mmCIF file of C-alpha atoms in Angstrom:
data_model
loop_
_atom_site.group_PDB
_atom_site.id
_atom_site.type_symbol
_atom_site.label_atom_id
_atom_site.label_comp_id
_atom_site.label_asym_id
_atom_site.label_seq_id
_atom_site.Cartn_x
_atom_site.Cartn_y
_atom_site.Cartn_z
ATOM 1 C CA MET A 1 -0.020 0.063 0.060
ATOM 2 C CA ASN A 2 1.422 3.358 -0.987
ATOM 3 C CA ALA A 3 1.856 5.995 1.477
ATOM 4 C CA ASP A 4 -0.123 9.312 1.201
ATOM 5 C CA PRO A 5 2.334 11.824 -0.588
ATOM 6 C CA ALA A 6 0.425 14.706 1.545
ATOM 7 C CA THR A 7 1.397 13.004 4.710
ATOM 8 C CA ASP A 8 5.052 12.232 3.502
ATOM 9 C CA VAL A 9 5.573 15.844 2.703
ATOM 10 C CA PHE A 10 4.029 17.142 5.893
ATOM 11 C CA GLU A 11 6.038 14.705 8.089
ATOM 12 C CA GLU A 12 9.107 15.636 6.247
ATOM 13 C CA HIS A 13 8.800 19.295 7.468
ATOM 14 C CA ARG A 14 7.105 18.576 10.688
ATOM 15 C CA PRO A 15 10.587 19.055 12.914
ATOM 16 C CA VAL A 16 10.982 22.448 11.505
ATOM 17 C CA LEU A 17 7.265 23.376 12.029
ATOM 18 C CA THR A 18 7.301 22.151 15.479
ATOM 19 C CA GLY A 19 10.613 23.988 15.989
ATOM 20 C CA VAL A 20 9.091 27.294 14.980
ATOM 21 C CA ALA A 21 5.896 26.891 16.962
ATOM 22 C CA TYR A 22 7.662 26.042 20.143
ATOM 23 C CA ARG A 23 10.046 28.959 19.844
ATOM 24 C CA MET A 24 7.095 31.023 19.420
ATOM 25 C CA LEU A 25 4.876 29.797 22.248
ATOM 26 C CA GLY A 26 7.219 28.235 24.767
ATOM 27 C CA ARG A 27 4.873 25.384 25.404
ATOM 28 C CA ILE A 28 4.927 22.001 23.804
ATOM 29 C CA THR A 29 1.347 21.319 23.947
ATOM 30 C CA ASP A 30 0.570 24.775 22.099
ATOM 31 C CA ALA A 31 2.977 24.008 19.602
ATOM 32 C CA GLU A 32 1.660 20.602 18.799
ATOM 33 C CA ASP A 33 -1.742 22.094 18.518
ATOM 34 C CA VAL A 34 -0.593 24.667 16.111
ATOM 35 C CA VAL A 35 1.186 22.151 14.054
ATOM 36 C CA GLN A 36 -1.924 19.842 14.057
ATOM 37 C CA GLU A 37 -4.013 22.832 12.720
ATOM 38 C CA ALA A 38 -1.397 23.429 10.092
ATOM 39 C CA TRP A 39 -1.841 19.716 9.077
ATOM 40 C CA LEU A 40 -5.543 20.130 8.796
ATOM 41 C CA ARG A 41 -5.112 23.049 6.496
ATOM 42 C CA TRP A 42 -2.463 21.363 4.472
ATOM 43 C CA SER A 43 -4.595 18.347 4.011
ATOM 44 C CA SER A 44 -7.376 20.288 2.599
ATOM 45 C CA ALA A 45 -5.372 22.577 0.465
ATOM 46 C CA ASP A 46 -5.170 22.584 -3.394
ATOM 47 C CA ARG A 47 -1.610 21.188 -3.265
ATOM 48 C CA GLU A 48 -1.218 21.449 -7.122
ATOM 49 C CA GLU A 49 -0.916 25.091 -6.523
ATOM 50 C CA VAL A 50 1.636 25.000 -3.916
ATOM 51 C CA ARG A 51 5.161 25.170 -5.541
ATOM 52 C CA GLU A 52 7.222 25.189 -2.383
ATOM 53 C CA PRO A 53 5.658 23.037 0.444
ATOM 54 C CA ARG A 54 8.296 24.033 3.123
ATOM 55 C CA ALA A 55 7.650 27.631 2.613
ATOM 56 C CA TYR A 56 3.738 27.216 2.442
ATOM 57 C CA LEU A 57 3.608 25.023 5.631
ATOM 58 C CA VAL A 58 5.998 27.579 7.482
ATOM 59 C CA ARG A 59 3.820 30.406 6.432
ATOM 60 C CA ILE A 60 0.709 28.609 7.998
ATOM 61 C CA THR A 61 2.420 27.505 10.983
ATOM 62 C CA THR A 62 3.807 30.958 11.666
ATOM 63 C CA ARG A 63 0.530 32.803 11.206
ATOM 64 C CA LEU A 64 -1.369 30.199 13.304
ATOM 65 C CA ALA A 65 1.299 30.462 16.103
ATOM 66 C CA VAL A 66 1.057 34.366 15.880
ATOM 67 C CA ASP A 67 -2.647 34.316 16.284
ATOM 68 C CA ARG A 68 -2.273 31.767 19.348
ATOM 69 C CA LEU A 69 0.380 34.093 20.918
ATOM 70 C CA ARG A 70 -1.794 36.996 20.791
ATOM 71 C CA HIS A 71 -4.639 35.044 22.468
ATOM 72 C CA LEU A 72 -2.290 33.686 25.243
ATOM 73 C CA ARG A 73 -0.906 37.190 25.892
ATOM 74 C CA SER A 74 -3.702 38.190 28.200
ATOM 75 C CA ARG A 75 -3.627 34.816 30.277
ATOM 76 C CA ARG A 76 0.221 35.377 30.673
ATOM 77 C CA GLU A 77 -0.100 38.914 31.758
ATOM 78 C CA ALA A 78 -2.317 37.703 34.658
ATOM 79 C CA TYR A 79 0.066 34.854 35.543
ATOM 80 C CA VAL A 80 0.781 34.781 39.284
ATOM 81 C CA GLY A 81 4.695 34.736 39.578
ATOM 82 C CA PRO A 82 7.350 34.311 36.976
ATOM 83 C CA TRP A 83 6.427 32.551 33.602
ATOM 84 C CA LEU A 84 9.016 30.052 32.304
ATOM 85 C CA PRO A 85 8.725 28.002 29.326
ATOM 86 C CA GLU A 86 7.776 24.280 29.129
ATOM 87 C CA PRO A 87 10.958 22.063 29.284
ATOM 88 C CA LEU A 88 11.959 20.611 26.013
ATOM 89 C CA THR A 89 14.163 17.497 25.645
ATOM 90 C CA THR A 90 16.863 18.219 23.157
ATOM 91 C CA GLU A 91 18.903 14.839 23.668
ATOM 92 C CA GLU A 92 18.497 13.947 20.005
ATOM 93 C CA ALA A 93 17.302 17.168 18.249
ATOM 94 C CA VAL A 94 16.531 20.777 18.815
ATOM 95 C CA GLY A 95 13.376 21.027 16.805
ATOM 96 C CA SER A 96 14.677 20.730 13.398
ATOM 97 C CA PRO A 97 16.138 17.988 11.103
ATOM 98 C CA PRO A 98 19.555 16.667 12.221
ATOM 99 C CA VAL A 99 22.203 19.286 11.890
ATOM 100 C CA PRO A 100 25.745 17.936 11.173
ATOM 101 C CA ASP A 101 27.519 21.146 11.708
ATOM 102 C CA ALA A 102 28.397 21.674 15.445
ATOM 103 C CA ALA A 103 28.121 25.554 15.026
ATOM 104 C CA GLU A 104 24.727 25.489 13.415
ATOM 105 C CA ARG A 105 23.463 23.082 15.968
ATOM 106 C CA ALA A 106 24.755 25.418 18.833
ATOM 107 C CA VAL A 107 22.796 28.129 17.163
ATOM 108 C CA LEU A 108 19.572 26.310 17.211
ATOM 109 C CA ALA A 109 20.077 25.026 20.731
ATOM 110 C CA ASP A 110 20.659 28.328 22.024
ATOM 111 C CA SER A 111 17.550 29.597 20.516
ATOM 112 C CA VAL A 112 15.452 27.271 22.737
ATOM 113 C CA SER A 113 17.463 28.116 25.821
ATOM 114 C CA PHE A 114 15.359 29.323 28.807
ATOM 115 C CA ALA A 115 17.525 32.677 28.863
ATOM 116 C CA VAL A 116 16.358 33.490 25.237
ATOM 117 C CA LEU A 117 12.859 32.211 25.329
ATOM 118 C CA VAL A 118 12.154 34.428 28.617
ATOM 119 C CA VAL A 119 13.478 37.586 26.760
ATOM 120 C CA LEU A 120 11.377 36.566 23.639
ATOM 121 C CA GLU A 121 8.196 36.808 25.751
ATOM 122 C CA SER A 122 8.905 40.587 25.911
ATOM 123 C CA LEU A 123 8.468 40.944 22.028
ATOM 124 C CA SER A 124 5.545 41.488 20.201
ATOM 125 C CA PRO A 125 4.183 38.413 18.427
ATOM 126 C CA LEU A 126 5.385 39.790 15.042
ATOM 127 C CA GLU A 127 8.755 40.657 16.430
ATOM 128 C CA ARG A 128 9.030 37.340 17.882
ATOM 129 C CA ALA A 129 8.041 35.609 14.650
ATOM 130 C CA VAL A 130 10.493 37.489 12.581
ATOM 131 C CA PHE A 131 13.358 36.878 15.209
ATOM 132 C CA VAL A 132 12.568 33.115 15.231
ATOM 133 C CA LEU A 133 12.435 32.632 11.568
ATOM 134 C CA ARG A 134 15.514 34.673 10.826
ATOM 135 C CA GLU A 135 17.822 34.033 13.779
ATOM 136 C CA ALA A 136 17.046 30.509 14.538
ATOM 137 C CA PHE A 137 16.285 29.049 11.021
ATOM 138 C CA GLY A 138 17.929 31.539 8.775
ATOM 139 C CA PHE A 139 14.758 32.130 6.560
ATOM 140 C CA PRO A 140 15.429 34.894 3.965
ATOM 141 C CA TYR A 141 13.591 38.179 4.445
ATOM 142 C CA ALA A 142 11.469 37.754 1.517
ATOM 143 C CA GLU A 143 10.132 34.434 2.687
ATOM 144 C CA ILE A 144 9.490 35.808 6.173
ATOM 145 C CA ALA A 145 7.675 38.773 4.564
ATOM 146 C CA ALA A 146 5.317 36.347 2.735
ATOM 147 C CA ALA A 147 4.837 34.364 5.798
ATOM 148 C CA LEU A 148 3.656 37.510 7.711
ATOM 149 C CA ASP A 149 2.050 39.292 4.738
ATOM 150 C CA ARG A 150 4.262 42.158 5.401
ATOM 151 C CA THR A 151 6.630 44.111 3.096
ATOM 152 C CA GLU A 152 10.320 43.090 2.959
ATOM 153 C CA PRO A 153 11.584 46.532 4.314
ATOM 154 C CA ALA A 154 9.004 46.297 7.255
ATOM 155 C CA VAL A 155 10.250 42.817 8.134
ATOM 156 C CA ARG A 156 13.835 44.046 8.162
ATOM 157 C CA GLN A 157 12.792 46.783 10.521
ATOM 158 C CA LEU A 158 10.993 44.272 12.786
ATOM 159 C CA ALA A 159 14.209 42.193 12.663
ATOM 160 C CA GLY A 160 16.350 44.971 13.627
ATOM 161 C CA ARG A 161 14.194 45.921 16.504
ATOM 162 C CA ALA A 162 13.849 42.402 17.804
ATOM 163 C CA ARG A 163 17.655 41.749 17.597
ATOM 164 C CA ARG A 164 18.438 44.931 19.532
ATOM 165 C CA HIS A 165 15.947 44.165 22.067
ATOM 166 C CA VAL A 166 17.066 40.509 22.847
ATOM 167 C CA GLY A 167 20.688 41.664 22.615
ATOM 168 C CA GLU A 168 20.015 44.141 25.229
ATOM 169 C CA ARG A 169 18.249 42.014 27.661
ATOM 170 C CA ARG A 170 19.524 38.604 27.093
ATOM 171 C CA PRO A 171 22.178 37.387 29.870
ATOM 172 C CA ARG A 172 25.261 36.030 28.534
ATOM 173 C CA TYR A 173 26.087 32.527 29.883
ATOM 174 C CA ASP A 174 28.952 30.030 29.177
ATOM 175 C CA VAL A 175 27.773 27.217 26.789
ATOM 176 C CA ASP A 176 30.356 24.649 27.295
ATOM 177 C CA PRO A 177 28.097 21.461 27.694
ATOM 178 C CA ALA A 178 30.767 19.527 29.685
ATOM 179 C CA GLU A 179 31.398 22.268 32.108
ATOM 180 C CA ARG A 180 27.575 23.072 32.585
ATOM 181 C CA ARG A 181 26.897 19.164 33.236
ATOM 182 C CA ASP A 182 29.751 18.911 35.747
ATOM 183 C CA LEU A 183 28.547 22.059 37.544
ATOM 184 C CA THR A 184 24.887 20.684 37.529
ATOM 185 C CA GLU A 185 25.949 17.328 38.901
ATOM 186 C CA ARG A 186 28.114 19.125 41.642
ATOM 187 C CA PHE A 187 25.124 21.405 42.534
ATOM 188 C CA LEU A 188 23.017 18.381 42.765
ATOM 189 C CA ALA A 189 25.521 16.475 45.137
ATOM 190 C CA ALA A 190 25.741 19.583 47.277
ATOM 191 C CA ALA A 191 22.016 20.264 47.522
ATOM 192 C CA SER A 192 20.932 16.536 48.103
ATOM 193 C CA GLY A 193 23.951 16.160 50.660
ATOM 194 C CA GLY A 194 22.691 19.129 52.541
ATOM 195 C CA SER A 195 26.134 20.876 52.466
ATOM 196 C CA ILE A 196 25.496 24.556 52.466
ATOM 197 C CA GLU A 197 29.010 25.427 52.331
ATOM 198 C CA ARG A 198 29.504 23.397 49.117
ATOM 199 C CA LEU A 199 26.256 24.912 47.641
ATOM 200 C CA MET A 200 27.479 28.464 48.340
ATOM 201 C CA ALA A 201 30.830 28.015 46.737
ATOM 202 C CA LEU A 202 28.990 27.167 43.291
ATOM 203 C CA LEU A 203 26.805 30.328 43.331
ATOM 204 C CA ALA A 204 27.976 33.661 41.766
ATOM 205 C CA PRO A 205 27.594 36.800 44.281
ATOM 206 C CA ASP A 206 24.824 38.065 42.108
ATOM 207 C CA VAL A 207 23.051 34.696 41.303
ATOM 208 C CA ARG A 208 19.319 34.733 40.339
ATOM 209 C CA LEU A 209 16.828 32.174 41.053
ATOM 210 C CA VAL A 210 13.482 32.262 38.911
ATOM 211 C CA SER A 211 10.767 29.862 39.644
ATOM 212 C CA ASP A 212 7.497 29.031 37.838
ATOM 213 C CA ALA A 213 4.772 27.525 40.174
ATOM 214 C CA GLY A 214 2.090 27.794 37.418
ATOM 215 C CA GLY A 215 0.153 30.795 38.906
ATOM 216 C CA GLY A 216 0.159 29.107 42.430
ATOM 217 C CA LYS A 217 -0.504 25.447 41.373
ATOM 218 C CA ALA A 218 2.637 24.304 43.144
ATOM 219 C CA LYS A 219 4.738 25.767 45.904
ATOM 220 C CA ALA A 220 7.356 28.014 44.755
ATOM 221 C CA ALA A 221 9.031 31.480 45.108
ATOM 222 C CA LEU A 222 6.591 34.168 43.608
ATOM 223 C CA ARG A 223 9.469 36.534 42.881
ATOM 224 C CA THR A 224 12.871 36.235 41.559
ATOM 225 C CA ILE A 225 15.455 35.737 44.243
ATOM 226 C CA GLU A 226 18.864 37.516 43.995
ATOM 227 C CA SER A 227 22.076 37.135 45.732
ATOM 228 C CA ALA A 228 24.184 34.156 46.772
ATOM 229 C CA ASP A 229 22.958 34.486 50.303
ATOM 230 C CA LYS A 230 19.185 34.546 49.787
ATOM 231 C CA VAL A 231 19.522 31.961 46.898
ATOM 232 C CA GLY A 232 21.687 29.797 49.135
ATOM 233 C CA ARG A 233 19.185 29.799 51.976
ATOM 234 C CA PHE A 234 16.134 29.244 49.806
ATOM 235 C CA LEU A 235 17.900 26.135 48.280
ATOM 236 C CA ALA A 236 19.121 24.832 51.832
ATOM 237 C CA ALA A 237 15.333 24.963 53.057
ATOM 238 C CA VAL A 238 14.271 23.096 49.674
ATOM 239 C CA ALA A 239 17.014 20.489 50.218
ATOM 240 C CA GLN A 240 15.631 19.530 53.577
ATOM 241 C CA GLU A 241 12.329 18.337 51.977
ATOM 242 C CA VAL A 242 14.255 15.881 49.868
ATOM 243 C CA GLY A 243 13.436 12.313 51.000
ATOM 244 C CA PRO A 244 14.165 8.659 50.082
ATOM 245 C CA ASP A 245 11.277 8.708 47.446
ATOM 246 C CA TRP A 246 12.825 11.437 45.408
ATOM 247 C CA ASP A 247 14.299 10.208 41.978
ATOM 248 C CA MET A 248 16.638 12.808 40.252
ATOM 249 C CA ARG A 249 17.609 12.370 36.548
ATOM 250 C CA VAL A 250 20.133 14.515 34.646
ATOM 251 C CA ALA A 251 19.490 14.871 30.957
ATOM 252 C CA GLU A 252 19.474 17.499 28.131
ATOM 253 C CA PHE A 253 16.743 20.040 27.869
ATOM 254 C CA ASN A 254 16.517 23.237 25.924
ATOM 255 C CA GLY A 255 20.082 23.065 24.813
ATOM 256 C CA GLY A 256 21.735 22.025 28.231
ATOM 257 C CA PRO A 257 21.931 19.766 31.167
ATOM 258 C CA ALA A 258 19.028 19.922 33.411
ATOM 259 C CA VAL A 259 17.575 17.912 36.381
ATOM 260 C CA ALA A 260 14.149 16.295 36.292
ATOM 261 C CA CYS A 261 12.909 15.507 39.882
ATOM 262 C CA PHE A 262 10.345 12.717 40.761
ATOM 263 C CA VAL A 263 8.537 12.200 43.892
ATOM 264 C CA GLY A 264 6.795 8.798 44.151
ATOM 265 C CA GLY A 265 7.356 8.312 40.387
ATOM 266 C CA LYS A 266 5.495 11.523 39.730
ATOM 267 C CA PRO A 267 7.282 14.609 38.146
ATOM 268 C CA ASP A 268 7.621 17.219 40.774
ATOM 269 C CA THR A 269 10.386 19.821 39.885
ATOM 270 C CA PHE A 270 12.593 20.740 36.743
ATOM 271 C CA LEU A 271 15.662 22.586 37.289
ATOM 272 C CA GLN A 272 18.297 23.978 35.056
ATOM 273 C CA LEU A 273 21.536 26.161 35.608
ATOM 274 C CA GLU A 274 23.004 28.747 33.733
ATOM 275 C CA ALA A 275 26.853 29.291 34.420
ATOM 276 C CA ARG A 276 29.684 31.794 33.481
ATOM 277 C CA ASP A 277 33.290 31.697 34.744
ATOM 278 C CA GLY A 278 32.611 28.314 36.570
ATOM 279 C CA VAL A 279 30.082 29.592 38.884
ATOM 280 C CA ILE A 280 26.078 29.446 38.671
ATOM 281 C CA GLN A 281 24.726 32.767 37.532
ATOM 282 C CA CYS A 282 21.018 31.740 37.083
ATOM 283 C CA ILE A 283 18.746 28.926 38.155
ATOM 284 C CA TYR A 284 15.445 28.138 36.594
ATOM 285 C CA ILE A 285 12.854 25.969 38.534
ATOM 286 C CA VAL A 286 9.700 24.852 37.122
ATOM 287 C CA ARG A 287 6.993 23.339 39.366
ATOM 288 C CA ASN A 288 4.032 24.073 37.390
ATOM 289 C CA PRO A 289 2.485 20.625 36.997
ATOM 290 C CA ASP A 290 0.876 21.471 33.637
ATOM 291 C CA LYS A 291 4.487 21.962 32.242
ATOM 292 C CA LEU A 292 5.846 18.763 33.745
ATOM 293 C CA SER A 293 3.390 16.109 32.784
ATOM 294 C CA GLY A 294 5.484 14.997 29.777
ATOM 295 C CA LEU A 295 8.555 14.122 31.975
ATOM 296 C CA SER A 296 7.412 10.652 33.020
ATOM 297 C CA ALA A 297 7.166 9.351 29.423
ATOM 298 C CA LEU A 298 10.766 10.710 28.421
ATOM 299 C CA PHE A 299 12.339 8.631 31.443
ATOM 300 C CA ASP A 300 9.888 5.685 31.096
ATOM 301 C CA LEU A 301 8.394 6.237 34.384
#
């Protein structure tokens, strides 16, 4: 039985479409919904009129993602506490087909980092779309203009504004995977061992801790905590709650090592560190249960 050509074409481009949608929305579920809607439109389209399926599918997906992001903005503005993206596993890929070039893969991985996605939240939906398509995937300005139904000069202006905004607000961290993983494992050992001295030695003086509790759905800090003293005391208090039923797994998420914590076999906490000069500069913690539900399947729990 021959496969459906329309399905084959869509599946060929699905990784790129999912990658675009996730970077636009920061939620896997929302990204999957957008891609599913793109499939429905593709399956009912007059494909004989489509000369470039990839460009056509990216255009549909981008427009759907922009519309959804506009809809989500009001809910995120009313969100209680900091908002963080949903963790995305990047063990095998970063939302695009396999990339043989290490430098190109690093760019794609960086574009799904928490540091970048948090800054992208402050862009307008159109600015975010232009930034994602241009900076993460390298789409030509003409193609982006067609996707957004804008003129090319207008898209170039949006791109410049978005690039400046991200450049001014995005923190700079080291990207050495081996160093980050070593620091993550040392942090985990110090925290689970209850050694406040070892823990403090890993923190930069101006370290920040940002936690997403899902608008009060889980216990977490409702404001960003700053300074080694305050972050250290907060983590020491949290470490006291760790018991024998906690299972902690280190894996790659959003382009870097992270810790997935399970309690009684259920996902409880996601934690990722950002480092510079050998010390921790920022700690991201996700406890929103809506953003952790997919972790169990990833670890076969």
